Coordinates of C-alpha atoms in Angstrom, one line a residue:
Chain A
M1 CA 73.9 131.3 104.2
A2 CA 73.5 128.5 101.4
V3 CA 76.0 125.7 101.7
V4 CA 74.9 124.2 98.5
T5 CA 75.0 126.5 95.5
P6 CA 74.1 125.8 91.9
E7 CA 78.0 125.5 91.3
V8 CA 78.2 122.9 93.8
V9 CA 75.1 121.0 92.5
K10 CA 76.9 121.2 88.9
Q11 CA 80.2 119.8 90.2
V12 CA 78.5 117.0 92.1
A13 CA 76.3 116.3 89.0
M14 CA 79.4 116.0 86.9
L15 CA 81.1 113.7 89.5
A16 CA 77.9 111.3 89.6
R17 CA 77.6 111.5 85.8
L18 CA 74.1 113.2 86.1
R19 CA 73.1 115.7 83.3
L20 CA 71.6 118.5 85.4
E21 CA 71.1 121.9 83.5
G22 CA 69.5 125.4 83.9
K23 CA 66.5 125.6 86.4
A24 CA 67.2 122.4 87.6
L25 CA 70.5 123.5 89.2
T26 CA 69.0 126.2 91.1
Q27 CA 66.0 124.1 92.2
L28 CA 68.3 121.3 93.6
A29 CA 70.5 123.6 95.0
A30 CA 67.7 125.0 97.3
Q31 CA 66.3 121.8 98.0
L32 CA 69.7 120.1 99.0
D33 CA 70.7 123.0 101.1
E34 CA 67.3 122.6 103.1
I35 CA 68.0 119.0 103.8
L36 CA 71.5 119.7 104.8
Q37 CA 70.4 122.7 107.0
Y38 CA 68.0 120.2 108.7
V39 CA 70.8 117.5 109.2
Q40 CA 73.0 120.4 110.5
Q41 CA 71.0 120.3 113.7
L42 CA 73.2 117.4 114.6
Q43 CA 75.9 119.7 115.0
A44 CA 74.5 121.1 118.2
V45 CA 75.0 117.7 119.8
D46 CA 78.0 117.7 122.2
T47 CA 80.4 114.7 120.9
Q48 CA 83.5 115.7 122.8
R49 CA 83.5 112.3 124.6
V50 CA 82.1 110.3 121.8
E51 CA 84.6 108.0 119.7
P52 CA 84.3 108.6 115.8
T53 CA 82.4 105.7 114.6
S54 CA 82.4 104.4 111.0
H55 CA 80.1 101.5 111.8
V56 CA 77.4 101.1 114.2
L57 CA 77.2 97.2 114.3
P58 CA 78.8 95.5 117.2
L59 CA 80.9 93.5 114.9
T60 CA 84.4 93.3 113.8
N61 CA 86.9 90.9 111.7
V62 CA 84.3 89.1 109.6
L63 CA 86.3 87.0 107.4
R64 CA 86.0 84.1 104.9
K65 CA 88.2 81.4 104.0
D66 CA 90.2 81.6 100.9
E67 CA 87.9 79.0 99.2
P68 CA 86.4 79.3 95.7
T69 CA 82.6 79.6 95.1
P70 CA 80.9 79.3 91.6
S71 CA 81.4 82.3 89.4
L72 CA 78.7 83.3 86.8
S73 CA 78.9 82.1 83.3
Q74 CA 80.7 84.3 80.7
D75 CA 77.6 84.4 78.8
A76 CA 75.5 85.7 81.8
V77 CA 78.0 88.4 82.6
V78 CA 78.4 89.7 79.1
A79 CA 74.6 89.6 78.6
L80 CA 74.4 92.1 81.5
A81 CA 76.2 94.8 79.8
P82 CA 74.6 97.4 77.5
A83 CA 76.8 96.6 74.8
A84 CA 79.3 93.6 74.2
Q85 CA 81.4 92.1 71.8
P86 CA 81.5 88.5 73.4
P87 CA 83.5 87.4 75.2
F88 CA 84.3 91.0 76.3
V89 CA 82.0 94.1 77.4
K90 CA 82.1 96.9 74.8
V91 CA 82.6 100.4 75.9
P92 CA 83.2 103.8 74.2
K93 CA 86.9 104.2 73.7
V94 CA 88.5 105.7 76.9
I95 CA 92.1 106.3 75.9
E96 CA 93.8 107.5 72.7
V97 CA 96.3 104.8 71.6
Chain B
M1 CA 121.0 124.4 86.2
N2 CA 121.3 121.3 88.3
Y3 CA 118.4 120.4 90.0
E4 CA 117.5 117.7 92.6
S5 CA 114.9 115.2 91.7
V6 CA 112.6 114.1 94.4
I7 CA 110.9 110.6 93.6
G8 CA 108.3 108.6 95.1
L9 CA 107.2 105.0 93.9
E10 CA 103.9 103.4 94.3
V11 CA 103.9 99.7 93.8
H12 CA 100.8 97.4 93.6
L13 CA 101.1 94.0 94.4
Q14 CA 98.6 91.1 93.4
L15 CA 98.5 88.6 96.1
S16 CA 98.4 85.2 95.0
T17 CA 95.4 84.0 97.0
K18 CA 93.3 81.3 95.4
T19 CA 90.2 83.6 95.4
K20 CA 89.4 87.4 95.3
L21 CA 89.7 89.8 98.1
F22 CA 85.7 89.9 98.9
C23 CA 84.3 87.1 97.0
G24 CA 85.1 83.5 96.1
C25 CA 85.8 84.0 92.4
L26 CA 89.0 82.4 91.3
T27 CA 91.9 84.7 90.5
K28 CA 93.7 82.4 87.9
F29 CA 95.6 84.4 85.3
G30 CA 94.7 83.9 81.7
A31 CA 91.3 82.4 82.3
P32 CA 88.9 83.1 79.5
P33 CA 87.5 86.8 79.7
N34 CA 84.7 87.4 82.1
S35 CA 84.6 83.9 83.3
Q36 CA 85.8 84.6 87.0
T37 CA 83.2 87.1 88.3
C38 CA 80.2 86.9 90.3
P39 CA 77.5 89.4 91.9
V40 CA 79.7 90.7 94.5
C41 CA 82.8 91.6 92.4
L42 CA 80.6 92.9 89.6
G43 CA 78.8 95.2 92.4
L44 CA 75.2 93.8 91.5
P45 CA 72.7 95.2 94.0
G46 CA 72.2 93.5 97.4
V47 CA 75.5 91.7 97.7
L48 CA 77.8 91.5 100.7
P49 CA 81.5 91.6 100.4
V50 CA 83.4 89.5 102.9
L51 CA 87.4 89.8 103.4
N52 CA 89.6 87.1 102.4
E53 CA 91.3 86.0 105.7
Q54 CA 94.3 84.7 103.7
A55 CA 94.9 88.1 101.8
F56 CA 94.3 89.9 105.3
A57 CA 97.1 87.5 106.9
W58 CA 99.6 88.2 103.8
G59 CA 99.0 91.9 104.0
I60 CA 100.1 92.0 107.7
K61 CA 103.2 89.7 106.7
V62 CA 104.2 92.1 103.8
A63 CA 103.9 95.1 106.1
L64 CA 105.8 93.8 108.8
A65 CA 108.6 92.6 106.5
L66 CA 108.7 96.4 105.5
N67 CA 109.0 97.4 109.0
C68 CA 105.7 99.1 109.0
Q69 CA 103.6 99.7 112.3
I70 CA 100.2 97.5 111.9
A71 CA 97.1 99.5 112.9
N72 CA 95.1 98.3 115.8
V73 CA 92.1 98.9 113.8
M74 CA 91.7 99.1 110.0
K75 CA 88.7 99.7 108.1
F76 CA 87.9 100.0 104.2
D77 CA 86.7 102.9 102.2
R78 CA 85.1 103.6 98.8
K79 CA 87.1 105.5 96.4
Q80 CA 84.8 106.6 93.8
Y81 CA 85.4 107.3 90.3
F82 CA 84.0 106.2 86.9
Y83 CA 85.9 104.2 84.7
P84 CA 84.8 101.4 82.5
D85 CA 87.1 98.8 84.2
L86 CA 85.4 99.5 87.4
P87 CA 82.1 97.8 87.5
K88 CA 80.9 99.3 90.9
N89 CA 82.0 102.7 90.1
F90 CA 83.9 102.6 93.4
Q91 CA 86.9 100.6 94.4
I92 CA 87.0 99.4 97.9
S93 CA 90.4 100.6 99.2
Q94 CA 91.7 102.2 102.5
Y95 CA 91.9 105.6 103.2
D96 CA 92.5 107.1 106.7
Q97 CA 92.7 103.8 108.7
P98 CA 94.9 101.8 106.6
L99 CA 96.6 98.4 107.3
S100 CA 100.0 99.8 108.2
Q101 CA 102.2 102.9 107.9
H102 CA 105.6 104.3 108.8
G103 CA 107.8 101.6 107.3
H104 CA 111.1 101.5 105.6
L105 CA 113.5 99.7 103.5
D106 CA 117.1 99.9 103.4
I107 CA 119.0 99.9 99.9
T108 CA 122.7 100.2 99.1
V109 CA 123.9 102.1 96.1
G110 CA 127.3 101.6 95.4
E111 CA 128.9 101.6 98.9
Q112 CA 126.1 103.9 99.9
A113 CA 123.4 102.8 102.3
K114 CA 120.2 104.6 102.3
R115 CA 116.8 104.1 104.1
I116 CA 113.8 104.7 102.0
G117 CA 110.5 105.5 104.1
I118 CA 107.4 103.5 103.4
T119 CA 104.3 105.8 103.9
R120 CA 101.9 102.9 103.9
V121 CA 101.0 99.6 102.8
H122 CA 97.3 99.2 102.4
M123 CA 94.7 96.8 100.8
E124 CA 92.6 97.4 97.9
E125 CA 90.8 95.5 95.2
D126 CA 92.1 95.4 91.7
A127 CA 90.1 96.8 88.8
G128 CA 89.1 94.8 85.4
K129 CA 91.4 94.9 82.4
L130 CA 90.7 97.3 79.5
L131 CA 91.8 96.3 75.9
H132 CA 92.1 99.1 73.3
D133 CA 91.5 98.6 69.9
T134 CA 94.0 100.7 67.8
G135 CA 92.1 103.0 65.4
G136 CA 88.6 101.7 66.4
A137 CA 86.1 103.6 68.5
S138 CA 85.6 101.0 71.4
S139 CA 87.5 99.6 74.1
F140 CA 86.8 96.1 75.6
V141 CA 86.6 94.7 79.3
D142 CA 87.4 91.7 81.0
F143 CA 86.2 91.7 84.5
N144 CA 88.3 88.8 85.7
R145 CA 90.9 91.0 87.6
T146 CA 88.0 92.9 89.2
G147 CA 88.3 92.4 93.0
V148 CA 91.8 90.5 92.9
P149 CA 93.6 91.3 96.1
L150 CA 96.2 94.0 95.9
L151 CA 98.5 95.5 98.3
E152 CA 99.4 99.1 97.7
I153 CA 103.0 99.8 98.9
V154 CA 103.7 103.7 98.8
S155 CA 107.1 105.2 99.4
E156 CA 108.1 108.3 100.9
P157 CA 109.5 110.9 98.6
D158 CA 113.0 109.9 99.8
I159 CA 114.3 108.7 96.4
R160 CA 116.8 111.0 94.7
S161 CA 118.1 109.4 91.7
S162 CA 116.7 106.8 89.0
D163 CA 119.4 104.4 90.4
E164 CA 118.1 104.7 93.8
A165 CA 114.5 104.0 92.4
Y166 CA 115.7 100.9 90.8
H167 CA 117.8 99.7 93.8
Y168 CA 114.6 100.4 95.9
L169 CA 112.4 98.3 93.4
T170 CA 114.9 95.4 93.2
E171 CA 115.2 95.1 96.9
L172 CA 111.3 95.4 97.5
K173 CA 110.6 92.7 94.8
A174 CA 113.3 90.4 96.3
I175 CA 111.6 90.8 100.0
L176 CA 108.2 90.1 98.4
Q177 CA 109.5 86.9 96.6
Y178 CA 110.9 85.6 99.9
L179 CA 107.7 86.3 101.5
D180 CA 106.1 83.9 99.1
V181 CA 102.8 85.8 98.8
S182 CA 102.7 86.9 95.0
T183 CA 104.3 85.7 91.8
C184 CA 105.9 89.3 91.6
N185 CA 105.4 88.8 87.6
M186 CA 105.6 92.2 86.0
E187 CA 104.6 90.8 82.6
E188 CA 101.4 89.3 84.0
G189 CA 100.7 92.7 86.0
S190 CA 101.1 90.9 89.5
L191 CA 103.8 93.4 90.3
R192 CA 103.1 97.1 88.9
C193 CA 104.8 100.4 89.5
D194 CA 104.0 103.9 89.2
T195 CA 106.1 107.0 89.9
N196 CA 106.2 110.5 90.6
V197 CA 108.8 112.8 90.1
S198 CA 109.5 116.7 90.9
L199 CA 112.5 118.7 90.6
R200 CA 113.8 121.4 93.0
S201 CA 116.9 123.7 93.2
P202 CA 119.5 122.6 95.4
G203 CA 119.1 124.0 99.0
V204 CA 115.2 124.4 98.3
A205 CA 113.2 122.7 101.0
A206 CA 109.8 122.9 99.3
F207 CA 108.9 120.2 96.7
G208 CA 108.3 121.3 93.1
A209 CA 105.1 120.4 91.3
K210 CA 105.0 116.5 90.8
V211 CA 104.3 114.7 87.7
E212 CA 103.1 111.0 87.7
V213 CA 104.5 108.6 85.4
K214 CA 102.4 105.4 84.6
N215 CA 102.7 102.6 82.4
L216 CA 106.0 101.3 83.4
N217 CA 106.1 97.5 82.8
S218 CA 109.7 96.9 83.9
F219 CA 112.2 98.0 86.5
R220 CA 114.4 99.1 83.5
A221 CA 111.2 101.3 82.3
V222 CA 111.2 103.0 85.7
K223 CA 114.8 104.0 85.5
L224 CA 114.6 105.1 81.7
A225 CA 111.4 106.9 82.3
L226 CA 112.8 108.7 85.5
E227 CA 116.0 109.7 83.6
Y228 CA 113.9 111.1 80.7
E229 CA 111.4 113.0 82.9
T230 CA 114.1 114.6 84.9
K231 CA 115.7 115.9 81.7
R232 CA 112.3 117.1 80.3
Q233 CA 111.7 118.8 83.6
A234 CA 114.9 120.5 84.0
A235 CA 114.8 121.8 80.3
Q236 CA 111.4 123.3 81.0
L237 CA 112.6 124.7 84.2
D238 CA 115.9 126.3 82.5
R239 CA 113.6 127.8 79.8
G240 CA 111.6 129.5 82.7
D241 CA 108.5 127.6 82.2
R242 CA 106.4 126.0 85.3
I243 CA 105.8 122.6 85.7
V244 CA 102.2 121.6 86.0
Q245 CA 101.2 118.6 88.0
E246 CA 99.8 116.0 85.4
T247 CA 99.8 112.3 84.8
R248 CA 102.0 111.2 81.9
L249 CA 102.5 107.7 80.4
W250 CA 105.8 106.2 79.5
N251 CA 106.2 105.2 75.7
A252 CA 108.5 102.3 75.9
K253 CA 109.1 102.2 71.9
K254 CA 109.8 105.9 71.7
A255 CA 111.4 105.9 75.2
I256 CA 109.7 109.3 76.1
T257 CA 106.9 110.4 78.3
G258 CA 103.7 112.0 77.0
P259 CA 100.6 113.5 78.5
M260 CA 97.9 110.9 79.4
R261 CA 94.9 111.9 77.2
S262 CA 92.2 110.6 79.5
K263 CA 88.7 111.7 79.5
E264 CA 88.8 111.7 83.2
E265 CA 88.4 115.0 85.1
A266 CA 90.6 116.0 88.1
A267 CA 90.3 113.5 90.8
D268 CA 88.0 113.8 93.5
Y269 CA 87.2 110.4 95.0
R270 CA 84.9 111.4 98.0
Y271 CA 86.2 108.5 100.0
F272 CA 83.7 107.4 102.7
P273 CA 83.7 104.3 104.9
E274 CA 82.7 101.2 103.2
P275 CA 79.3 100.2 105.0
D276 CA 79.3 96.6 104.1
L277 CA 82.7 95.9 105.7
V278 CA 82.9 96.0 109.4
P279 CA 86.3 97.3 111.1
F280 CA 89.1 94.8 111.7
V281 CA 90.6 94.7 114.9
I282 CA 94.3 93.4 114.8
E283 CA 95.4 91.9 118.1
P284 CA 99.2 92.3 119.2
S285 CA 99.4 88.5 119.5
V286 CA 98.2 88.1 115.9
I287 CA 101.0 90.6 114.8
E288 CA 103.5 88.7 116.7
R289 CA 102.5 85.4 115.5
V290 CA 102.9 86.5 111.8
R291 CA 106.3 88.2 112.9
A292 CA 107.6 84.9 114.3
G293 CA 106.6 83.3 110.9
L294 CA 108.5 85.9 108.8
P295 CA 111.3 83.9 106.8
E296 CA 114.8 85.1 106.8
L297 CA 114.8 88.3 104.4
P298 CA 117.3 89.0 101.6
A299 CA 119.4 91.5 103.8
Q300 CA 119.8 88.9 106.6
R301 CA 120.6 86.3 104.2
R302 CA 123.4 88.4 102.6
V303 CA 125.0 89.3 105.8
R304 CA 125.1 85.5 106.7
F305 CA 126.4 84.6 103.3
Q306 CA 129.2 87.0 103.9
Q307 CA 129.9 86.0 107.5
R308 CA 129.3 82.4 107.5
H309 CA 130.5 81.4 103.9
Q310 CA 132.9 84.3 103.5
L311 CA 131.2 85.5 100.1
S312 CA 132.3 88.8 98.8
A313 CA 129.6 91.5 99.0
Y314 CA 128.9 91.2 95.4
D315 CA 128.3 87.4 95.3
A316 CA 126.1 87.6 98.5
Q317 CA 124.0 90.4 97.0
G318 CA 123.6 88.4 93.5
I319 CA 122.8 85.2 95.1
A320 CA 120.6 86.3 98.0
Q321 CA 118.5 88.7 95.8
D322 CA 116.9 85.6 94.3
R323 CA 115.4 83.2 96.8
A324 CA 115.6 80.3 94.5
L325 CA 119.3 80.9 93.7
A326 CA 120.2 81.4 97.6
D327 CA 118.5 78.0 98.3
L328 CA 120.4 76.3 95.5
F329 CA 123.6 77.8 96.9
E330 CA 122.8 76.5 100.4
Q331 CA 121.4 73.2 99.4
A332 CA 124.7 72.4 96.9
L333 CA 126.9 73.1 99.8
E334 CA 125.5 70.0 101.4
T335 CA 126.9 68.1 98.8
Y336 CA 130.1 70.3 98.0
P337 CA 130.8 72.3 101.0
K338 CA 132.9 74.9 99.4
P339 CA 131.2 78.1 99.2
K340 CA 133.5 80.0 96.8
P341 CA 133.5 77.7 94.0
V342 CA 129.8 77.1 94.3
A343 CA 129.0 80.9 94.5
N344 CA 131.4 81.3 91.3
W345 CA 129.3 78.7 89.2
I346 CA 125.9 80.2 90.3
M347 CA 127.0 83.6 89.7
G348 CA 128.8 82.8 86.4
D349 CA 127.8 79.9 84.0
L350 CA 124.5 79.3 85.9
S351 CA 123.5 83.0 85.6
A352 CA 124.7 83.5 82.3
Y353 CA 122.6 80.5 81.0
L354 CA 119.6 81.6 82.7
N355 CA 120.1 85.1 81.5
A356 CA 120.7 84.0 77.9
H357 CA 117.6 81.9 77.7
A358 CA 115.5 84.2 79.6
V359 CA 114.4 81.7 82.1
T360 CA 114.6 81.4 85.9
L361 CA 115.7 78.6 87.9
A362 CA 112.2 77.3 88.2
D363 CA 112.3 76.6 84.4
V364 CA 115.2 74.5 84.4
K365 CA 115.5 71.2 86.4
L366 CA 118.8 71.7 88.3
R367 CA 118.9 69.9 91.5
P368 CA 121.1 71.4 94.1
E369 CA 123.2 68.2 94.5
W370 CA 124.0 68.1 90.9
L371 CA 125.8 71.3 91.2
G372 CA 127.7 69.8 94.0
H373 CA 128.4 66.7 91.9
L374 CA 129.7 68.9 89.1
L375 CA 132.2 70.6 91.4
Q376 CA 133.1 67.3 92.8
L377 CA 133.7 65.9 89.2
I378 CA 136.1 68.9 88.7
E379 CA 138.0 68.6 92.0
E380 CA 138.6 64.8 91.5
G381 CA 139.9 65.8 87.9
T382 CA 137.2 63.8 85.9
L383 CA 136.1 67.0 84.3
S384 CA 138.4 70.2 83.3
G385 CA 136.7 73.5 84.0
K386 CA 136.1 73.9 80.3
M387 CA 134.4 70.7 80.0
A388 CA 132.4 71.3 83.1
K389 CA 130.8 74.3 81.4
D390 CA 129.5 72.0 78.7
V391 CA 128.4 69.4 81.2
L392 CA 126.5 72.1 83.0
Q393 CA 124.8 73.2 79.8
Q394 CA 123.8 69.5 79.2
V395 CA 122.6 69.2 82.8
L396 CA 120.4 72.3 82.5
E397 CA 119.1 71.3 79.1
R398 CA 118.4 67.7 79.8
G399 CA 117.7 67.6 83.4
V400 CA 120.2 64.9 84.5
D401 CA 122.8 64.4 87.1
P402 CA 126.4 65.3 85.6
V403 CA 127.7 62.1 87.4
E404 CA 125.4 60.1 85.2
L405 CA 126.3 61.9 82.1
V406 CA 130.0 61.0 82.9
N407 CA 129.2 57.4 83.6
Q408 CA 127.0 57.0 80.5
G409 CA 129.9 58.3 78.6
S410 CA 127.3 60.4 76.9
L411 CA 129.4 63.6 77.0
R412 CA 130.9 64.7 73.7
Q413 CA 133.1 61.8 73.0
V414 CA 136.6 61.6 72.1
V415 CA 136.6 60.0 68.7
D416 CA 140.3 60.1 68.2
A417 CA 141.3 56.3 68.4
D418 CA 144.8 57.1 68.7
A419 CA 144.1 59.4 71.8
L420 CA 142.2 56.7 73.5
E421 CA 144.7 54.1 72.7
R422 CA 147.4 56.3 74.5
I423 CA 145.4 56.7 77.5
A424 CA 144.7 53.0 77.6
E425 CA 148.4 52.4 77.2
D426 CA 149.3 55.0 79.9
V427 CA 147.0 53.4 82.1
V428 CA 148.5 50.0 81.5
Q429 CA 152.0 51.2 82.4
A430 CA 150.7 53.1 85.2
F431 CA 149.1 50.3 87.2
P432 CA 151.0 47.0 86.7
K433 CA 149.5 45.7 89.9
S434 CA 146.0 46.0 88.4
V435 CA 147.2 44.4 85.1
E436 CA 148.7 41.3 87.2
D437 CA 145.5 41.0 89.1
Y438 CA 143.4 41.0 85.8
G439 CA 145.7 38.4 84.7
K440 CA 144.9 36.3 87.7
G441 CA 141.2 36.4 86.9
K442 CA 140.1 39.5 89.1
T443 CA 137.8 41.0 86.9
N444 CA 137.5 44.0 89.4
A445 CA 140.7 45.1 88.3
L446 CA 139.5 45.9 84.8
M447 CA 136.9 48.2 86.2
Y448 CA 139.6 49.9 88.0
L449 CA 141.6 50.4 85.0
V450 CA 138.7 51.7 83.1
G451 CA 137.9 54.2 85.9
Q452 CA 141.3 55.5 85.6
A453 CA 141.3 55.8 81.9
M454 CA 137.9 57.6 82.0
K455 CA 139.3 60.0 84.6
R456 CA 142.5 60.6 82.2
S457 CA 140.2 61.3 79.3
Q458 CA 138.2 63.7 81.6
G459 CA 135.0 61.7 80.9
K460 CA 135.1 62.2 77.2
A461 CA 135.9 58.6 76.4
N462 CA 133.2 55.9 75.7
P463 CA 133.3 53.5 78.8
E464 CA 132.4 50.6 76.7
Q465 CA 135.0 51.4 74.0
M466 CA 137.5 51.7 76.7
T467 CA 136.7 48.6 78.4
E468 CA 137.0 46.9 75.0
M469 CA 140.3 48.4 74.1
L470 CA 141.9 47.6 77.6
K471 CA 140.6 44.1 77.4
R472 CA 142.4 43.7 74.0
K473 CA 145.7 45.2 75.5
L474 CA 145.7 43.0 78.6
V475 CA 145.0 39.9 76.8
S476 CA 147.6 40.4 74.2
R477 CA 150.1 40.9 77.0
P478 CA 152.6 38.1 77.7

């Protein structure tokens, strides 16, 4: 049974701010479903005695001192944005005031 | 109908570390917009966040002060959503393995003691700041705040009234101030609060649909918003309408809540472990070390003030609530070891002055010994209670020792020459021995008489003027 339906693709696309419509939805649904089915094989592995792992590196407690390092210049940062009104980055209005 | 309100509070606390949570950018408030950012906090490709050890230690400190269980292992997760103040399109936060859980905080409302559960205290990074231009088509972003360390302190839905909410917040703020990990300044946003509230009929165990209220920039706003929201929901339920789960904004000007018109869709944060930050193991020895370093907290200090200094519950509460006032109280006792009058002056004239001028103790230059000196001057009769009020005012305004004010004669002066004359005459009559000594050439005797006259004038006389006047009197004596 398909896990990824066109509705799921639509929802995920919305969350990821991707514009996907019509044929693309069904096409991607089929492809994504195939990928998931493939990965699904891992479900067959017995993990009863395996601790859940979020990281595979044998590292913990990587910390830094509370000491300043140089920041980027205001000009450089503002220049990165698609739209700006220095010293601010300009975006479409997000809230009614 | 009478409903019971079920309230939960979510507090965000900015830690006053020098640098951000995962990078070395400064966290200075009020810096020029977009001047404190770097590839890490802006989420540019290929960067690696590294946890600030000071923020980590302070997180443990706060969690312990709130009686939380510290995790053996904590990790960070990505909370994903799109908003223009979030340059990475995800916030590094903590989801299923937070720093700490299962804490509590005790409050007293009236005579009633109550324990409010704390669900969790976790670490996360702050977002940038959005400025909205009224009427215009744009919003503006300053990313300086992006990545500043935050603690999120979530209460259980144990709070039943706006009053309890207010007490919870004031007690929480007092504790946080004692811990000295944040400026706790609501105007500057270093302490922020959201609340959620639902109503239920008495005897019903299940919670109603909850409404989240944001944009609360003072504890008073929290109280008013909760009062408003409780009435609004009750009226709606009475009409037979259902409450829909939603987020509303507090409008302080109109004193109402309104629906938040945001373009965001329903939340679906798709948390997953932050791959760039490895887990953190918190050894019991580390926890014990932080615990041992915890300062005395407001609740303990209140008890000590009542037991050791016999303060009333009211005075103990009022003074211990503010760490600076409590320190002042104890240090003033070193100069003037009578707790009750010291407490009275702190709770009375000093607090009134601070409130009237909307300043804190840190803003006025009052040394603890000066408060002690003021009370000594009252006790020895140099100052009347009424005059001492004026003197305190001048001490606070000018940052000088009251003893100096009295000695300089720079208090409000008695200009009435007749009154001075009478005082001088009285002193001459009262201390014939000194008058005699002066006649024999002992100049110290004059100093003594001036001192007595100053005392009788309650410090109002100008000492030079008094000296001249006494000299004249003594010389003209047979």
